[in-house]
Short mmCIF file of C-alpha atoms and ligand atoms in Angstrom, two decimals:
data_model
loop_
_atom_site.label_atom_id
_atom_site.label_comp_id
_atom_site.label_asym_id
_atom_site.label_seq_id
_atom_site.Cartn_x
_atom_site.Cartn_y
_atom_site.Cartn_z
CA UNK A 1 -2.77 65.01 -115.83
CA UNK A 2 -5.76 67.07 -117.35
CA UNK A 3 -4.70 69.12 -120.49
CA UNK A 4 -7.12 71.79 -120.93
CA UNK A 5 -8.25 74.18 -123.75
CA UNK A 6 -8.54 77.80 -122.59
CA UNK A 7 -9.43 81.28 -123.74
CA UNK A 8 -9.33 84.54 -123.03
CA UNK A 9 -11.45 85.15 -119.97
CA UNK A 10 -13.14 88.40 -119.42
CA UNK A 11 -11.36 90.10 -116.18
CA UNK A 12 -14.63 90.98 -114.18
CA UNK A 13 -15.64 87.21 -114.11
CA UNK A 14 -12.84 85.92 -112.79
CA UNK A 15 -14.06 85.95 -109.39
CA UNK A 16 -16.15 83.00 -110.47
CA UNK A 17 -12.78 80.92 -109.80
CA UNK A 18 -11.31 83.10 -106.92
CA UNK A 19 -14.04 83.79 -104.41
CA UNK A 20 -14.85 80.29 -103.19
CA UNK A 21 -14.33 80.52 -99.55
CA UNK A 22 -17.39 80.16 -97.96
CA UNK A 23 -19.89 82.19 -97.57
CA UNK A 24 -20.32 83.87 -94.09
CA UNK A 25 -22.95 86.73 -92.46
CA UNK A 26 -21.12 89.50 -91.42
CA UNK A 27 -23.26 91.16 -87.67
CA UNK A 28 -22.88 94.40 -86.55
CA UNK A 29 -24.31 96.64 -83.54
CA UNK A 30 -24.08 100.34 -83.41
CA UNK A 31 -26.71 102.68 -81.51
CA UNK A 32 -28.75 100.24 -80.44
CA UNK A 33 -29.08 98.74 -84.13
CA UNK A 34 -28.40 95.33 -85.37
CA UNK A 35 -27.57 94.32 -89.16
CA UNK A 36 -26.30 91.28 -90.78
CA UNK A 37 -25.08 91.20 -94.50
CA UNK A 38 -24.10 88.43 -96.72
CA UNK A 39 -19.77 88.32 -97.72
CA UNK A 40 -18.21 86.31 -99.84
CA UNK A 41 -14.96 88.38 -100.36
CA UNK A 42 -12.47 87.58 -97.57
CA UNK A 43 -9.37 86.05 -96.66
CA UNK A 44 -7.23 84.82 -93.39
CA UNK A 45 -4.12 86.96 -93.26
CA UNK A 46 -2.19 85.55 -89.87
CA UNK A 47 -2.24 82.72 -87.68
CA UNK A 48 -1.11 84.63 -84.58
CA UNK A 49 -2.75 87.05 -84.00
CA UNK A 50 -5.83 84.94 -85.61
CA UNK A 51 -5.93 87.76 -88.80
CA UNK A 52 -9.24 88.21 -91.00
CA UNK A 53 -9.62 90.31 -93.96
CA UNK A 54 -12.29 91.36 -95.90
CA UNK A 55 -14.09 93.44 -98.48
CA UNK A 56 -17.16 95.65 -97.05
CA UNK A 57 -18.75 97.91 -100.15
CA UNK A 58 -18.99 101.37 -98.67
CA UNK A 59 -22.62 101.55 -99.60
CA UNK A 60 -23.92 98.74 -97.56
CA UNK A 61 -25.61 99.78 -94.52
CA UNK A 62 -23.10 97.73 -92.48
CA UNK A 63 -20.33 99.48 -93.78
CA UNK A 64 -20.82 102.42 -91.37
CA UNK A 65 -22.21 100.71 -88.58
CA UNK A 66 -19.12 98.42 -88.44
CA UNK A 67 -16.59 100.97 -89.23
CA UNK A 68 -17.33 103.21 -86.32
CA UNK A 69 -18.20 100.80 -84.20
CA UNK A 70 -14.84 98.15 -85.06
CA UNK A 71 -16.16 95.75 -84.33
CA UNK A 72 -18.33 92.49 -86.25
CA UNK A 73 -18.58 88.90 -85.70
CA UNK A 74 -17.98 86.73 -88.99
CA UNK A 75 -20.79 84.00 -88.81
CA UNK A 76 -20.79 80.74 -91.15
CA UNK A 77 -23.67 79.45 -92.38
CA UNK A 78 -24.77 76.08 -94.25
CA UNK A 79 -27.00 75.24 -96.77
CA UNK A 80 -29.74 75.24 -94.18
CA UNK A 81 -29.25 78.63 -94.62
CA UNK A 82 -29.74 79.28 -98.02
CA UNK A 83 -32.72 81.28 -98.27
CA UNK A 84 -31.65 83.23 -95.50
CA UNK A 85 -28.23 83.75 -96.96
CA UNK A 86 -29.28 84.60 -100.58
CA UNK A 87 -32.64 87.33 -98.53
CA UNK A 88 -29.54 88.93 -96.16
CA UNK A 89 -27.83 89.92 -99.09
CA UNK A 90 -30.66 91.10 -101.24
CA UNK A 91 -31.91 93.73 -98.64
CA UNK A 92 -30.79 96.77 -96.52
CA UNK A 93 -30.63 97.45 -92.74
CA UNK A 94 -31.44 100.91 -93.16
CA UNK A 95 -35.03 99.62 -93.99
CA UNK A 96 -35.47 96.13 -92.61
CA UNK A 97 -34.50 94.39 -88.92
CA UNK A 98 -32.85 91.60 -90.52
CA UNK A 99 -33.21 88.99 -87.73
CA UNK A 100 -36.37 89.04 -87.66
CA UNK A 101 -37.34 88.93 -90.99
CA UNK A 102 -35.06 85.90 -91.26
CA UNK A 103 -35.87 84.35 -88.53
CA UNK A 104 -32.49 84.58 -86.71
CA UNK A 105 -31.77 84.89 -82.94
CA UNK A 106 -29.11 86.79 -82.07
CA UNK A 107 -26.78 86.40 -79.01
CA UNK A 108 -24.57 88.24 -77.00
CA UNK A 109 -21.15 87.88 -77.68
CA UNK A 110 -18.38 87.89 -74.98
CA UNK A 111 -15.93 90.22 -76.45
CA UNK A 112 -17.45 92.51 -78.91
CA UNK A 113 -20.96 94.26 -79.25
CA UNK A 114 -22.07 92.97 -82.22
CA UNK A 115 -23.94 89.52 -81.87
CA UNK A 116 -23.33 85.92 -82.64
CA UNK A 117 -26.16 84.32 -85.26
CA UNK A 118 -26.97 81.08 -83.33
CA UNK A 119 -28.16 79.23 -86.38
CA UNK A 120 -25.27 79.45 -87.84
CA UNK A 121 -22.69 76.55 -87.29
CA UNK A 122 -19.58 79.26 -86.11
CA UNK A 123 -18.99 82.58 -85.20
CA UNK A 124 -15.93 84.75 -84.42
CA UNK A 125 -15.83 87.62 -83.05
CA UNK A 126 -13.96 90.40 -84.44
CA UNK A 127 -11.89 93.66 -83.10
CA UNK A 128 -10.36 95.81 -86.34
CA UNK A 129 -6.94 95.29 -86.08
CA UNK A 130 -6.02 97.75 -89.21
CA UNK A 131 -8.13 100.70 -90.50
CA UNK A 132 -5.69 101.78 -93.37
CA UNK A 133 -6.60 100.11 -96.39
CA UNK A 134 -10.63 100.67 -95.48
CA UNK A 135 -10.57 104.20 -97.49
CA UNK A 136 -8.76 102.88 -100.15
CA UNK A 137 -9.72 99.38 -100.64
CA UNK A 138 -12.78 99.26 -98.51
CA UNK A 139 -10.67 96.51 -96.77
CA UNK A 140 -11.23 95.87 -93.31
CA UNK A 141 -8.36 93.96 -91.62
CA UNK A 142 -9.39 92.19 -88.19
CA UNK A 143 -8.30 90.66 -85.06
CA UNK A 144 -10.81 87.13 -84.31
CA UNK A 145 -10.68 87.58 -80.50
CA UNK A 146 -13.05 84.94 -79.85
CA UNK A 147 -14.06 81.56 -81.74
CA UNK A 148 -17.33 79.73 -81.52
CA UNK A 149 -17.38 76.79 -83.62
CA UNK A 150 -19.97 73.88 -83.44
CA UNK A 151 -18.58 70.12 -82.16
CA UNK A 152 -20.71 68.44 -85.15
CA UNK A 153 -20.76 68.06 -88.12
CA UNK A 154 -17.08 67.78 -88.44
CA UNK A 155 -17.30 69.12 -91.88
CA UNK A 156 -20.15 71.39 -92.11
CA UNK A 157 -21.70 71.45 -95.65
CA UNK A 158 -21.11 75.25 -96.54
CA UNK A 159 -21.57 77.26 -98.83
CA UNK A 160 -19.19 78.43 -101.60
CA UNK A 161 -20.41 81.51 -104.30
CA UNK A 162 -19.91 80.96 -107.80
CA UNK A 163 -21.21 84.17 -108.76
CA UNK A 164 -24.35 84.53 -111.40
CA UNK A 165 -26.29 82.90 -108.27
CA UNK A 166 -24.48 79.37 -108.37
CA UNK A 167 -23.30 78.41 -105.04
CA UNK A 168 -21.08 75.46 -104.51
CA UNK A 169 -21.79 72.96 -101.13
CA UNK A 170 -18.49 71.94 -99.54
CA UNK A 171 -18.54 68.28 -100.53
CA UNK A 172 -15.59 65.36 -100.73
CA UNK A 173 -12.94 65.64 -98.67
CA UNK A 174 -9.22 64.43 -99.85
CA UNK A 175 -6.88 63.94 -96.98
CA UNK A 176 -3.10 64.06 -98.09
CA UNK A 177 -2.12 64.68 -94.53
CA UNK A 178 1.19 61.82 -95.08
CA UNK A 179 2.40 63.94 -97.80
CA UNK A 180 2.69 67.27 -95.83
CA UNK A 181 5.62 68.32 -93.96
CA UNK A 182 4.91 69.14 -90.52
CA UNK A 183 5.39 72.64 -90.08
CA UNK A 184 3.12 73.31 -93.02
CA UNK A 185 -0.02 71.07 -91.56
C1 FMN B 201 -23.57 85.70 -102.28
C2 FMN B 201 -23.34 87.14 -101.90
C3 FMN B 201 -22.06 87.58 -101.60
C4 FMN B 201 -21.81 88.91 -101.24
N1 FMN B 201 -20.54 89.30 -100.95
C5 FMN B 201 -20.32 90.57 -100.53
C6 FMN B 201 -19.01 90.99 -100.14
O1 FMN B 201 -18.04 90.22 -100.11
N2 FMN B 201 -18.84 92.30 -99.76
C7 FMN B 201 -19.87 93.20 -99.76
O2 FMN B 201 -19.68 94.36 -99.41
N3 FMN B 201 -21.13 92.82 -100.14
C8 FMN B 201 -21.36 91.53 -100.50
N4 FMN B 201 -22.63 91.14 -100.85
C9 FMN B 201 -23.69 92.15 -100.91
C10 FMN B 201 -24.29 92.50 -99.54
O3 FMN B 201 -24.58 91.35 -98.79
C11 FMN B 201 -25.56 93.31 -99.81
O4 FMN B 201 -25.22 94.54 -100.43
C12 FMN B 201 -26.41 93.52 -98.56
O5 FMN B 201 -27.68 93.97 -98.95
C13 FMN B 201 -25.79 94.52 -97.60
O6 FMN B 201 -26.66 94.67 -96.52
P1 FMN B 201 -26.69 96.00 -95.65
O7 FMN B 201 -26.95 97.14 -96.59
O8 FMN B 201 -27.79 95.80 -94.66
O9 FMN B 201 -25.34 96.10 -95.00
C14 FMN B 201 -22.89 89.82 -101.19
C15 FMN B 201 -24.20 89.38 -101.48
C16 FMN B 201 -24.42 88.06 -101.81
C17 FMN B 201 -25.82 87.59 -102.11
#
């Protein structure tokens, strides 16, 4: 067993160790507009219905276009992406047409507005299932309607922030499948 020394941690880094999902592009459509912004702050909340949360900072340029339009499709990229991923989240929609500047095609979706990223290896497609916590919390709770998700690689080498600009690539896998019980596979 490791035995570790620790210290007192300073409470606005701790998302260094909490926010290690990966890293998905959030695309929106409203008025004829497109965006895409980088998000690192989410969470599944349900298996059925397929239940999404996540953080959208009320002064991204998204944050508007995808509240009154409810509607976004969460897009994961790999470290192909990298650039791309580190440029989305470094600029605004209200100034630049972020697929082109990164070089992105977008497609239509089948259930929402907004549209899929094809470079990226998945993409679902989100309705807002809950509106109440977004004034409080800026916490958008969604419905994934509709799941794109590539056949290969089986396990996509994504990317995980570490905040200060560190990302972490999904790496090693360790299956203890024989351990689980079945209902919690
Ligand atoms: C690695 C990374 C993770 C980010 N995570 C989030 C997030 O979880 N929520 C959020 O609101 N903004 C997040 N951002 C910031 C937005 O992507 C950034 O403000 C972006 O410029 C917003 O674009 P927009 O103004 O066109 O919507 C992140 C940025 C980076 C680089």
């Amino acid at each position: 067993m490791p035995r570790y020394t620790k210290k007192d941690y300073p409470l606005v880094d701790i998302r260094r160790h909490l926010e290690t999902g990966p890293i998905v592009l959030v695309s929106s459509a409203w008025k004829g507009q497109t965006n895409i912004m980088t998000m690192g702050w989410h969470m599944m909340m349900g298996f059925s219905p397929a239940l999404f949360g996540c953080y959208i900072w009320e002064q991204n340029h998204s944050f508007e276009m995808i509240r009154r339009s409810r509607q976004c499709v969460i897009n994961v990229p790999t470290v192909d992406l990298a650039s791309q991923v580190v440029g989305i989240g470094n600029t605004s929609g209200a100034s630049v047409d972020k697929f082109e500047k990164f070089g992105l095609t977008a497609d239509e979706a089948e259930e929402v507005k907004a549209p899929l990223i094809r470079e990226c290896y998945a993409n679902f497609e989100c309705q807002l299932h809950d509106s109440r916590l977004i004034k409080r919390y800026s916490l958008f709770v969604w419905e994934v309607v509709k799941a794109h998700v590539a056949v290969s690689p089986v396990r996509p080498k994504t990317m995980h922030y570490r905040g200060d600009g560190e990302f972490m690539i999904a790496g090693a896998t360790l299956n203890l499948r024989r351990k689980f019980r079945a209902g919690m596979l």
